[in-house]
Every structure is written in structure tokens, then in C-alpha cells.
Coordinates of C-alpha atoms and ligand atoms in Angstrom, one line a residue:
Chain A
M1 CA 0.0 0.0 0.0
R2 CA 1.3 3.5 -0.8
P3 CA 1.9 5.4 2.4
S4 CA -0.7 8.1 3.0
F5 CA -0.7 11.3 5.1
F6 CA -2.2 9.1 7.8
H7 CA 0.7 6.8 7.6
H8 CA 3.1 9.7 7.7
L9 CA 1.6 10.7 11.0
H10 CA 1.4 7.1 12.2
P11 CA 4.7 5.4 11.5
P12 CA 4.8 1.6 12.0
A13 CA 6.3 2.1 15.5
I14 CA 7.1 5.1 17.7
P15 CA 9.0 5.5 21.0
A16 CA 6.6 4.7 23.8
A17 CA 7.8 7.9 25.5
Q18 CA 6.3 10.0 22.7
A19 CA 2.8 8.7 23.3
R20 CA 2.5 8.8 27.1
W21 CA -0.5 10.7 28.4
R22 CA 1.6 12.2 31.2
H23 CA 4.0 13.6 28.6
T24 CA 1.6 14.9 25.9
L25 CA -1.6 15.2 27.9
G26 CA -3.2 14.3 24.6
A27 CA -3.9 17.9 24.1
G28 CA -2.6 18.4 20.5
G29 CA -4.4 15.3 19.3
T30 CA -7.6 16.4 21.0
A31 CA -7.3 19.8 19.3
V32 CA -7.2 18.1 15.9
F33 CA -10.3 16.0 16.8
L34 CA -12.2 19.2 17.9
M35 CA -11.3 21.0 14.7
L36 CA -12.6 18.1 12.6
L37 CA -15.8 18.1 14.6
L38 CA -16.1 21.9 14.2
G39 CA -15.7 21.5 10.4
V40 CA -18.4 18.8 10.2
T41 CA -20.9 20.6 12.6
G42 CA -20.1 23.9 11.0
I43 CA -21.0 22.7 7.5
L44 CA -24.2 21.2 8.9
E45 CA -25.1 24.6 10.4
M46 CA -24.6 26.3 7.1
F47 CA -27.5 24.4 5.7
Y48 CA -29.8 26.5 7.9
Y49 CA -27.8 29.6 8.8
V50 CA -28.9 32.7 6.9
P51 CA -26.0 35.3 6.9
N52 CA -28.3 38.3 6.7
P53 CA -28.7 40.9 9.5
E54 CA -32.5 40.6 9.4
E55 CA -32.7 36.8 9.5
A56 CA -29.5 35.5 11.1
A57 CA -30.7 35.3 14.7
L58 CA -34.0 33.8 13.6
S59 CA -32.3 31.2 11.5
V60 CA -30.2 30.2 14.5
Q61 CA -33.5 29.9 16.5
T62 CA -34.9 27.8 13.7
L63 CA -31.8 25.6 13.8
T64 CA -31.9 25.4 17.6
Y65 CA -35.6 24.8 18.2
H66 CA -37.1 23.3 15.0
V67 CA -34.6 21.4 13.0
P68 CA -34.3 17.8 14.3
F69 CA -31.0 17.5 16.2
G70 CA -30.3 21.1 15.1
G71 CA -29.9 22.3 18.7
F72 CA -27.6 19.4 19.4
I73 CA -25.4 20.1 16.3
R74 CA -25.2 23.8 17.3
N75 CA -24.3 22.9 20.9
L76 CA -21.6 20.5 19.7
H77 CA -20.2 23.2 17.5
Y78 CA -20.3 25.7 20.4
W79 CA -18.8 23.4 23.0
S80 CA -16.1 22.1 20.6
A81 CA -15.1 25.7 20.0
Q82 CA -14.9 26.5 23.7
L83 CA -13.0 23.3 24.5
L84 CA -10.7 23.9 21.6
L85 CA -9.4 27.1 23.2
I86 CA -8.8 25.4 26.5
V87 CA -7.2 22.4 25.0
S88 CA -4.9 24.5 22.7
A89 CA -3.9 26.6 25.7
V90 CA -3.0 23.5 27.6
H91 CA -1.1 22.2 24.6
L92 CA 0.9 25.4 24.4
L93 CA 1.7 25.3 28.1
R94 CA 2.8 21.7 27.9
V95 CA 5.1 22.5 25.0
I96 CA 6.7 25.3 27.0
F97 CA 6.9 23.4 30.3
T98 CA 8.6 20.4 28.6
A99 CA 11.0 22.6 26.7
A100 CA 9.7 21.0 23.5
Y101 CA 9.9 24.3 21.5
K102 CA 13.7 24.1 21.2
Y103 CA 15.4 24.0 17.8
P104 CA 14.5 22.1 15.5
R105 CA 11.0 22.5 16.6
R106 CA 10.9 26.2 17.0
F107 CA 9.3 26.9 13.6
N108 CA 6.6 24.4 14.4
Y109 CA 6.1 26.2 17.7
L110 CA 5.3 29.4 15.7
L111 CA 2.9 27.4 13.5
G112 CA 1.1 26.2 16.7
L113 CA 0.9 29.7 18.1
G114 CA -0.6 30.9 14.8
L115 CA -3.2 28.1 15.1
F116 CA -4.0 29.3 18.6
V117 CA -4.6 32.9 17.5
L118 CA -6.7 31.7 14.5
A119 CA -8.8 29.6 16.9
V120 CA -9.5 32.7 19.1
M121 CA -10.5 34.7 16.1
L122 CA -12.7 31.9 14.9
D123 CA -14.4 31.7 18.3
F124 CA -15.0 35.4 18.3
T125 CA -16.3 35.6 14.7
G126 CA -18.5 32.5 15.3
Y127 CA -20.0 34.1 18.5
I128 CA -20.9 37.2 16.5
L129 CA -22.8 35.1 13.9
R130 CA -25.5 34.6 16.5
W131 CA -26.4 38.2 15.7
D132 CA -28.7 38.4 18.8
Q133 CA -28.9 41.3 21.2
G134 CA -26.0 39.9 23.3
I135 CA -23.3 40.4 20.6
C136 CA -23.7 44.1 19.8
W137 CA -21.6 45.7 22.6
P138 CA -18.8 43.2 22.5
L139 CA -18.8 43.6 18.7
T140 CA -18.8 47.4 18.9
T141 CA -16.1 47.7 21.5
G142 CA -14.0 45.0 19.9
T143 CA -14.1 46.6 16.5
N144 CA -13.7 50.1 17.8
L145 CA -10.6 48.8 19.5
I146 CA -9.2 48.1 16.0
K147 CA -9.8 51.8 15.1
T148 CA -7.5 53.0 17.9
I149 CA -4.4 51.5 16.2
P150 CA -2.5 54.5 14.8
L151 CA -2.2 55.0 11.0
I152 CA -3.7 51.7 9.9
G153 CA -6.6 51.4 12.4
G154 CA -9.2 52.7 10.1
F155 CA -8.1 50.4 7.3
L156 CA -8.0 47.3 9.5
F157 CA -11.5 48.2 10.7
R158 CA -12.8 48.4 7.2
L159 CA -11.0 45.1 6.4
A160 CA -12.7 43.3 9.3
V161 CA -16.1 44.9 9.3
G162 CA -16.7 46.5 5.9
G163 CA -17.3 50.0 7.4
G164 CA -20.3 51.6 8.9
D165 CA -21.8 50.8 12.2
A166 CA -20.6 47.3 13.2
C167 CA -23.8 46.2 14.8
Q168 CA -25.6 46.8 11.5
T169 CA -23.1 45.8 8.9
A170 CA -20.4 43.5 10.2
L171 CA -22.3 40.2 9.6
T172 CA -21.4 39.7 5.9
R173 CA -17.7 40.0 6.6
F174 CA -17.7 38.1 9.8
Y175 CA -19.5 35.2 8.1
T176 CA -16.9 35.1 5.4
W177 CA -14.1 35.3 7.8
H178 CA -15.6 32.6 10.0
I179 CA -16.5 30.0 7.5
F180 CA -13.7 30.6 5.0
A181 CA -11.1 33.2 5.4
L182 CA -10.0 32.0 8.8
T183 CA -10.9 28.4 8.4
L184 CA -8.8 27.9 5.3
P185 CA -5.6 29.2 7.0
V186 CA -6.4 26.9 9.9
V187 CA -6.5 23.9 7.6
V188 CA -3.2 24.9 5.9
L189 CA -1.4 25.6 9.2
G190 CA -2.9 22.6 10.8
V191 CA -1.7 20.1 8.1
W192 CA 1.7 21.8 8.1
H193 CA 1.9 21.6 11.8
A194 CA 1.1 17.9 11.9
F195 CA 3.5 17.3 9.0
R196 CA 6.3 19.1 10.9
V197 CA 5.8 17.1 14.1
R198 CA 6.9 14.0 12.3
R199 CA 9.5 15.8 10.2
D200 CA 11.1 17.2 13.4
G201 CA 11.5 13.7 14.8
G202 CA 8.1 13.2 16.5
I203 CA 7.1 14.5 19.9
A204 CA 10.1 16.0 21.7
T205 CA 12.1 13.6 23.9
P206 CA 15.7 13.8 25.1
P207 CA 18.2 12.7 22.5
A208 CA 18.6 8.9 22.0
R209 CA 22.1 8.7 23.5
L210 CA 20.8 10.2 26.8
F211 CA 17.7 8.3 26.8
L212 CA 17.4 4.9 28.4
D213 CA 13.8 4.1 27.7
R214 CA 14.0 2.3 24.3
T215 CA 10.5 0.7 24.3
R216 CA 8.4 1.4 21.2
I217 CA 4.7 1.0 20.6
P218 CA 3.3 -0.1 17.3
R219 CA 1.0 1.9 15.1
D220 CA -2.1 0.1 16.2
E221 CA -1.4 1.0 19.8
L222 CA -1.1 4.7 18.9
V223 CA -4.4 4.6 17.0
R224 CA -6.0 2.9 19.9
R225 CA -4.9 5.6 22.3
E226 CA -6.2 8.3 19.9
A227 CA -9.5 6.5 19.6
A228 CA -9.7 6.4 23.4
A229 CA -9.1 10.1 23.7
M230 CA -11.7 10.9 21.0
F231 CA -14.2 8.6 22.8
I232 CA -13.7 10.4 26.1
V233 CA -13.8 13.9 24.6
G234 CA -16.8 12.8 22.5
I235 CA -18.7 11.7 25.7
L236 CA -17.8 15.0 27.4
L237 CA -19.1 17.0 24.4
I238 CA -22.3 15.1 24.3
L239 CA -23.0 15.6 28.0
L240 CA -22.2 19.4 27.7
S241 CA -24.4 19.7 24.7
V242 CA -27.3 18.0 26.3
F243 CA -27.2 19.7 29.6
F244 CA -25.7 23.2 28.8
P245 CA -27.1 24.5 25.6
A246 CA -25.3 27.3 23.7
P247 CA -26.8 30.7 24.6
I248 CA -29.1 32.7 22.3
A249 CA -30.8 36.0 23.1
P250 CA -33.6 37.7 21.2
A251 CA -32.8 38.9 17.7
M252 CA -31.1 42.2 17.4
I253 CA -33.4 44.8 15.8
D254 CA -31.5 47.9 15.3
K255 CA -29.7 48.6 18.6
P256 CA -30.0 46.3 21.6
S257 CA -32.2 47.2 24.4
L258 CA -30.6 48.6 27.6
N259 CA -30.5 45.3 29.4
A260 CA -28.5 43.6 26.7
E261 CA -25.3 41.7 27.6
T262 CA -22.3 44.0 28.0
R263 CA -19.8 41.4 29.0
A264 CA -17.3 40.1 26.5
P265 CA -17.3 36.4 25.6
W266 CA -15.4 34.5 28.3
F267 CA -12.1 34.3 26.5
F268 CA -11.9 38.1 26.2
L269 CA -13.1 38.9 29.7
W270 CA -9.4 39.6 30.7
V271 CA -9.1 42.2 27.9
Q272 CA -12.4 43.8 28.9
Q273 CA -11.1 44.0 32.5
M274 CA -7.9 45.8 31.3
L275 CA -9.9 48.2 29.2
K276 CA -11.4 49.6 32.4
W277 CA -7.9 50.8 33.3
G278 CA -7.3 53.4 30.7
D279 CA -6.1 54.1 27.2
P280 CA -7.8 51.5 24.9
F281 CA -4.9 51.2 22.5
I282 CA -2.4 50.4 25.3
F283 CA -4.6 48.0 27.3
G284 CA -6.7 46.6 24.5
V285 CA -4.2 46.2 21.7
L286 CA -0.5 46.7 22.8
I287 CA -0.6 44.5 25.9
P288 CA -2.3 41.5 24.2
L289 CA -0.1 41.8 21.2
G290 CA 3.0 42.2 23.5
I291 CA 2.1 39.0 25.2
L292 CA 1.8 37.2 21.9
T293 CA 5.1 38.6 20.7
L294 CA 6.8 37.5 23.9
L295 CA 5.4 34.0 23.5
A296 CA 6.6 33.9 19.9
L297 CA 10.1 35.0 20.9
I298 CA 10.6 32.3 23.6
P299 CA 12.5 29.8 21.4
Y300 CA 14.5 32.6 19.8
I301 CA 15.7 34.9 22.6
F302 CA 15.2 33.1 25.9
P303 CA 18.1 30.9 27.3
Q304 CA 18.1 27.7 25.4
P305 CA 17.1 24.5 27.3
A306 CA 19.7 21.8 27.5
D307 CA 19.4 19.0 25.0
S308 CA 19.1 16.5 27.9
D309 CA 16.1 18.5 29.2
I310 CA 14.0 18.4 26.1
G311 CA 10.8 16.5 26.7
R312 CA 11.0 16.6 30.5
W313 CA 8.6 18.4 32.7
F314 CA 9.8 21.6 34.2
P315 CA 13.5 21.2 33.5
K316 CA 15.9 23.7 35.2
S317 CA 17.4 25.0 32.0
N318 CA 14.2 26.7 30.7
R319 CA 13.1 28.0 34.1
L320 CA 12.8 31.6 32.7
A321 CA 10.3 30.6 30.1
Q322 CA 8.3 28.6 32.6
V323 CA 8.2 31.5 35.0
V324 CA 7.2 34.1 32.3
V325 CA 4.5 31.9 30.9
T326 CA 3.1 31.0 34.4
V327 CA 3.0 34.7 35.3
I328 CA 1.1 35.5 32.0
A329 CA -1.3 32.6 32.6
I330 CA -2.0 33.7 36.2
F331 CA -2.4 37.3 35.1
V332 CA -5.0 36.3 32.4
I333 CA -6.9 34.0 34.8
I334 CA -7.0 36.6 37.6
L335 CA -8.3 39.3 35.3
T336 CA -10.9 36.9 34.0
L337 CA -12.0 36.0 37.5
I338 CA -12.2 39.7 38.6
N339 CA -14.4 40.4 35.6
T340 CA -16.8 37.5 36.1
Chain B
M1 CA 29.6 46.8 -13.1
T2 CA 29.8 43.2 -12.0
N3 CA 29.6 40.6 -14.6
L4 CA 26.2 39.0 -14.7
S5 CA 25.9 35.7 -16.4
R6 CA 23.0 35.1 -18.7
R7 CA 21.7 32.5 -16.3
D8 CA 21.9 34.8 -13.3
F9 CA 20.2 37.6 -15.1
L10 CA 17.3 35.4 -16.1
K11 CA 17.0 34.1 -12.6
L12 CA 17.0 37.6 -11.2
A13 CA 14.5 38.7 -13.8
R14 CA 12.2 35.8 -12.9
D15 CA 12.4 36.4 -9.2
G16 CA 11.9 40.1 -9.6
F17 CA 8.9 39.5 -11.8
L18 CA 7.4 37.0 -9.3
W19 CA 7.9 39.4 -6.3
L20 CA 6.5 42.3 -8.3
S21 CA 3.4 40.4 -9.3
G22 CA 2.9 39.2 -5.7
A23 CA 3.2 42.7 -4.4
L24 CA 0.8 44.0 -7.0
A25 CA -1.7 41.3 -6.3
L26 CA -1.5 42.0 -2.5
G27 CA -2.0 45.7 -3.1
G28 CA -5.0 44.9 -5.3
L29 CA -6.4 42.5 -2.6
L30 CA -6.0 45.1 0.1
R31 CA -7.8 47.8 -2.0
F32 CA -10.5 45.2 -2.9
L33 CA -11.2 44.6 0.8
D34 CA -11.0 48.3 1.7
Y35 CA -14.3 49.2 -0.1
E36 CA -17.2 50.1 2.2
P37 CA -20.3 48.5 0.7
N38 CA -22.6 49.8 3.4
P39 CA -24.2 53.3 3.3
A40 CA -22.5 55.7 5.7
P41 CA -24.4 55.8 9.0
K42 CA -27.1 58.4 9.1
T43 CA -26.1 61.8 10.4
E44 CA -29.4 63.6 10.4
F45 CA -32.4 62.6 12.4
D46 CA -35.9 64.2 12.3
L47 CA -37.4 64.5 15.8
G48 CA -40.8 65.7 14.9
P49 CA -42.7 68.9 16.0
A50 CA -40.8 71.0 18.4
D51 CA -43.8 71.6 20.7
Q52 CA -43.6 67.9 21.5
Y53 CA -40.7 68.8 23.8
P54 CA -42.0 71.5 26.2
L55 CA -39.7 73.9 28.0
G56 CA -37.8 72.2 30.8
S57 CA -38.2 68.7 29.3
R58 CA -35.5 66.1 29.1
T59 CA -36.2 63.4 26.6
L60 CA -34.3 60.2 26.1
L61 CA -33.9 59.3 22.4
T62 CA -33.0 55.8 21.2
D63 CA -32.1 56.5 17.6
P64 CA -29.6 58.1 17.8
P65 CA -29.0 57.4 21.5
A66 CA -29.1 60.9 23.1
V67 CA -30.9 63.1 25.5
L68 CA -32.7 66.1 24.2
L69 CA -32.9 69.1 26.5
H70 CA -35.2 72.1 26.2
T71 CA -34.0 74.9 28.4
E72 CA -34.3 78.7 28.5
S73 CA -31.5 79.0 26.0
G74 CA -33.2 76.6 23.5
F75 CA -32.7 73.0 22.4
S76 CA -29.6 71.0 22.9
A77 CA -28.7 67.4 22.9
L78 CA -26.1 65.2 24.5
S79 CA -25.0 62.0 22.7
L80 CA -25.2 58.9 24.8
V81 CA -22.5 57.0 22.8
C82 CA -19.6 56.4 25.2
T83 CA -16.5 58.2 24.1
H84 CA -14.4 55.2 25.2
L85 CA -15.3 52.4 22.8
G86 CA -18.9 53.2 21.8
C87 CA -21.4 51.5 24.0
T88 CA -24.5 53.4 25.0
V89 CA -24.3 54.9 28.4
E90 CA -27.2 54.6 30.9
Q91 CA -28.7 57.4 33.0
N92 CA -28.3 57.3 36.8
A93 CA -28.8 59.7 39.7
D94 CA -25.7 61.8 39.1
G95 CA -25.3 61.5 35.3
F96 CA -24.4 58.6 33.1
I97 CA -22.6 55.4 33.5
C98 CA -21.3 53.1 30.8
P99 CA -22.1 49.4 31.3
C100 CA -19.1 48.2 29.2
H101 CA -16.1 49.4 31.1
G102 CA -17.6 51.6 33.8
S103 CA -16.9 55.1 32.6
R104 CA -18.9 57.7 34.4
F105 CA -20.1 61.2 33.2
D106 CA -21.9 64.0 35.0
A107 CA -25.2 65.3 33.8
D108 CA -23.4 67.7 31.5
G109 CA -21.4 64.9 29.9
N110 CA -18.1 65.6 31.6
V111 CA -16.0 62.6 32.6
T112 CA -16.0 61.8 36.3
H113 CA -14.5 58.4 36.1
R114 CA -12.1 56.7 33.6
P115 CA -11.5 55.0 31.3
A116 CA -13.2 57.5 29.0
D117 CA -11.1 60.6 28.7
K118 CA -13.4 62.8 26.5
P119 CA -16.8 64.3 27.5
L120 CA -19.9 63.0 25.8
H121 CA -20.4 64.8 22.5
S122 CA -23.0 67.5 22.4
L123 CA -25.1 67.3 19.2
R124 CA -26.5 70.1 17.1
V125 CA -30.3 70.6 17.2
E126 CA -31.9 72.7 14.5
I127 CA -35.4 74.1 14.3
T128 CA -36.7 73.8 10.7
P129 CA -38.9 76.4 9.1
Q130 CA -41.8 73.9 9.7
N131 CA -41.0 74.1 13.4
T132 CA -39.8 70.5 13.7
L133 CA -36.5 69.5 15.2
R134 CA -33.6 68.1 13.4
L135 CA -30.6 66.5 15.1
R136 CA -27.2 66.4 13.4
L137 CA -24.3 64.1 14.4
D138 CA -21.6 65.5 12.1
Ligands
HEM401 C1 -11.6 26.1 14.5 C2 -12.7 26.2 13.9 C3 -14.0 26.9 14.4 C4 -14.3 27.5 15.6 C5 -13.4 27.8 16.8 C6 -15.7 28.0 15.5 C7 -16.4 28.6 16.5 C8 -17.8 29.0 16.4 C9 -18.5 29.6 17.5 C10 -18.0 29.9 18.9 C11 -19.8 29.8 17.0 C12 -20.9 30.4 17.8 C13 -21.8 29.3 18.3 C14 -23.0 30.0 19.0 O1 -22.7 30.8 19.9 O2 -24.1 29.7 18.7 C15 -19.8 29.4 15.7 C16 -20.9 29.5 14.9 C17 -21.0 29.1 13.5 N1 -20.0 28.4 12.8 FE1 -18.1 28.0 13.6 N2 -16.2 27.6 14.3 C18 -15.2 26.9 13.6 C19 -15.3 26.4 12.3 C20 -16.4 26.5 11.5 C21 -16.5 26.0 10.2 C22 -15.4 25.2 9.5 C23 -17.7 26.3 9.7 C24 -18.4 26.0 8.3 C25 -17.8 25.5 7.3 C26 -18.5 27.0 10.7 C27 -19.8 27.5 10.6 C28 -20.5 28.2 11.6 C29 -21.8 28.7 11.4 C30 -22.7 28.6 10.2 C31 -22.1 29.3 12.7 C32 -23.4 30.0 13.0 C33 -24.5 29.2 13.8 C34 -24.5 29.5 15.2 O3 -24.3 30.6 15.7 O4 -24.7 28.5 16.0 N3 -17.6 27.1 11.8 N4 -18.6 28.9 15.3
FES402 S1 -17.3 51.8 26.0 FE1 -18.0 53.0 27.7 S2 -16.5 52.6 29.1 FE2 -15.8 51.5 27.5

């Protein structure tokens, strides 16, 4: 049989250490599974979703309350998207805490970071597609934030929204961004990311000469573990979807009423909290972008972890990166909690 | 001048051509996306007959979000669009408060609490010859 991309990612045997739960946490693989699920449920939603300001919210209601299993599909899409953010963040932390980002994997680290940013943008654009009263203020403040960027702010705003008053006009563009213009880059980066994992020698472990554990597991065993992870995540998603439906507020007619939701979606609560402190450009744009840049630079300017430490949890030689990332994570979590 | 072999020249020409076409295409794409298909938001609003708003009245408008005041010195209006990032502010006992990031303004629209750093905009109100009111955002 000719080897396929599947075989590229599942060689006949791999070192057992690369497939241990306690090493990978299964996070990267789970993210792939969630993205596939998002693709399938998203396409199903498109059969009913009407991307038109007058009808969008009503079509989501039709989907949710009338279409057989429509609510379930929508909830699966919603919960997969929320889990995806958590799982990707866990994956990112794991890669840093096990010093796996070191050369030759640092380019793939950047691809992964790009995927994470795209996932956040997809989650935000998808949330806007509800087009109910709850999305107007987060949409307005979020897109006005773009305008505060010096020189190119106005241009980026038009790029994202298409101009005008976001709560009346942004839907066409956000729909296109969501189902195509962000999804396509996710597919490209995602395939590339997976390809590079194998290309860079599989999941990071200490170099062979320093490594005593020579056991290997066959392809079947790897596939079995992946199936087990998918099964567990699948059950979790089904439970969440059945017991905690995705929110939907009344349709947005012109501007929302005064009691409309003013809180950002949960993954931007920390930014919303910072916006209370002062200049929107500094707190809403510079600091988040600064954090992202800092993360991107870790494999390039931080002290290099020792070869023997690669693939071990919390090794001494990348302590600085661990501390910086932990501080960032705690900062984001605390701000989120303050604003809840 | 350095000696450029025929092969190097062709390679350079090819690369230059490819980069140039790429740059032109990107420029075209950016201009393509830069168009605003939507009509500019309205800037003029008719508020109906002026005598609907008696002297001393203070009327909350929703489109556009504003308060219309009728005082001894005539009609005036204060926009309720928060100068921070654009949510609509709500009235409270001492002025206005924004639900999005907590900016506060006094009854005249001056900032009393950050993050907003500019007062609420005052809007122009005109009386038309037919004695109706017209609000301008400008
Ligand atoms: C990584 C990928 C994706 C993420 C993170 C994501 C996220 C989301 C989120 C959070 C929502 C809002 C759900 C709600 O609040 O109701 C949404 C809605 C939607 N998504 Fe996605 N999505 C992804 C991929 C896709 C794809 C590939 C498609 C189509 C091909 C798609 C089509 C839709 C449609 C039509 C809606 C509107 C229906 C609704 O609001 O429930 N999505 N998405
Ligand atoms: S939009 Fe009013 S405080 Fe931010």
C-alpha cells in the first residue's frame, strides 16, 4: 500500500515515551479532533444559517428549536469551539513546560501559536454570527478597538467589518471570515503543523544517546490511544451539549435594548477588564499583542534549554520561560475572574 | 559593473517578476477589501414637531442614543455614545454610567471616572422652518 498522510503521522512504531499521556496530555491530538468536529458541525449549520442581518438570529433559532437535532449540532459546534481554546492553551503550556519548543521544533512552535490565534479569532467571529442582542456591545467595543491603532486602524477596521456601524453591517464579513477566510488558513497551518511534528522527529524527547527508555509502541497502539481520547472527549461534548445549551438572546433589531449583555465572551473577559484601566490602545491592543510577541520569541531569545532536558517536565534549563508563561497565565486567569 | 551571467540575469528577472506580481496582487487585494459596501451611517435625524418637547423637558432618544434638552436657552442634545469604545451609556442619579467598562459622566457629559477621557459629545439641534426639530451628528 502506498503510504498516505495518515501513515506519515502514524509510522509503524514510535518510541513509547512520545505517546505517554503524562507527557503529551493528549492535548494536541484532542485539538485536531475538535477541529474536525467543528468542520463537520459547521458545515451542517450552514444548511440552515442565513447570513443576513434581518434573518441571522431567527435562522439560529430555527436551527436550535425546530430542526431535528439542530440544537444538538449547534451545541456540539459551540462546545467544541470552547474546548478547543482550553485544549490549545493546555497544549501550548505543555510544550513550554517540557522545553519542546527548542530547535529544530521552534518553527513548528510558531505554527502552533498561529493556530491558537486563529482559533481565538474563529471563536469570536462565530460568536458574532449569533447576531442576537447579546453580541452588539462586544462587537462594537472589539471593532472600535481596532480603530485605535495609529495609522492603519481605520483600514483594518474596514477590512474586518466593511465600514459603517458594526452592529448593523459586520455580519457579511464576519460570516466570510468565519467559514472561509480564517478556516482555510487553519487547515493549511494545521496540516503543516502535523507534518512538521513527524518531520522534526516526532514528539520532543531527550536525544537517544541520553535516553534509556527504548521501548516502542506499534501503530495500532497509537491509533487505539487516539481513539480512546476521542471517545472520552466525545462523551464529554455530548454531555455538555445535552445539559448546557449554547446561549441565544432575542434577535437584534437595530440597537440592543438597555439590558443587553455587555460582557465580552469569556475568552476576552481579561481584555475587557484591562480596558477599564485606561487608554484602549495600550490596554486593549498593545498589551495583548505584546504577550503574543513575547510567546513567539521564547524559542529565539530566551536561554536555550539543554538537550538532555528536552521533553522533560519543568527542567531547570528553561526556568525563565516557565516563569514568564506562568505569570502570564495567572495574570490572564485573575483578570478573567475579577471580571466574572 | 559586475559581470552578470545570462543564467543569473534570467533568474534575477524571474524572481523580480514574481515578487512584483505578488506585491501588485497583494496591493489589489487590500484595495479590494478596503471598499465600504454599506451606506454611511445616518447623520441627520428628524425628531418631529418642536412643541412635543416642552420647556424644561429632558427626553431620552434611542435613535440616535441621546438626551434632548429644552432649556431657557433653547434646544440642545447630548450623545449617549460612550467616548471610550462606543457602548450606549445609561442614566443614573448623578449623570451617566457606561455598562461596558464603567466610565462615568456627570449630567453635562463631563468625565467623572475613567477609562473614557473625553466628554460625551454634544449634538446640534436645529429648528426647521416647519417648526420641527432636526438632530445632526456630524
Ligand atoms: C476552529 C474552527 C471553528 C471555531 C473555533 C468555531 C467557533 C464557532 C462559535 C463559537 C460559534 C458560535 C456558536 C454559538 O454561539 O451559537 C460558531 C458558529 C458558527 N460556525 Fe463555527 N467555528 C469553527 C469552524 C467553522 C466551520 C469550518 C464552519 C463552516 C464550514 C463554521 C460555521 C459556523 C456557522 C454557520 C455558525 C453560526 C451558527 C451558530 O451561531 O450557531 N464554523 N462557530
Ligand atoms: S465603552 Fe464605555 S466605558 Fe468602554
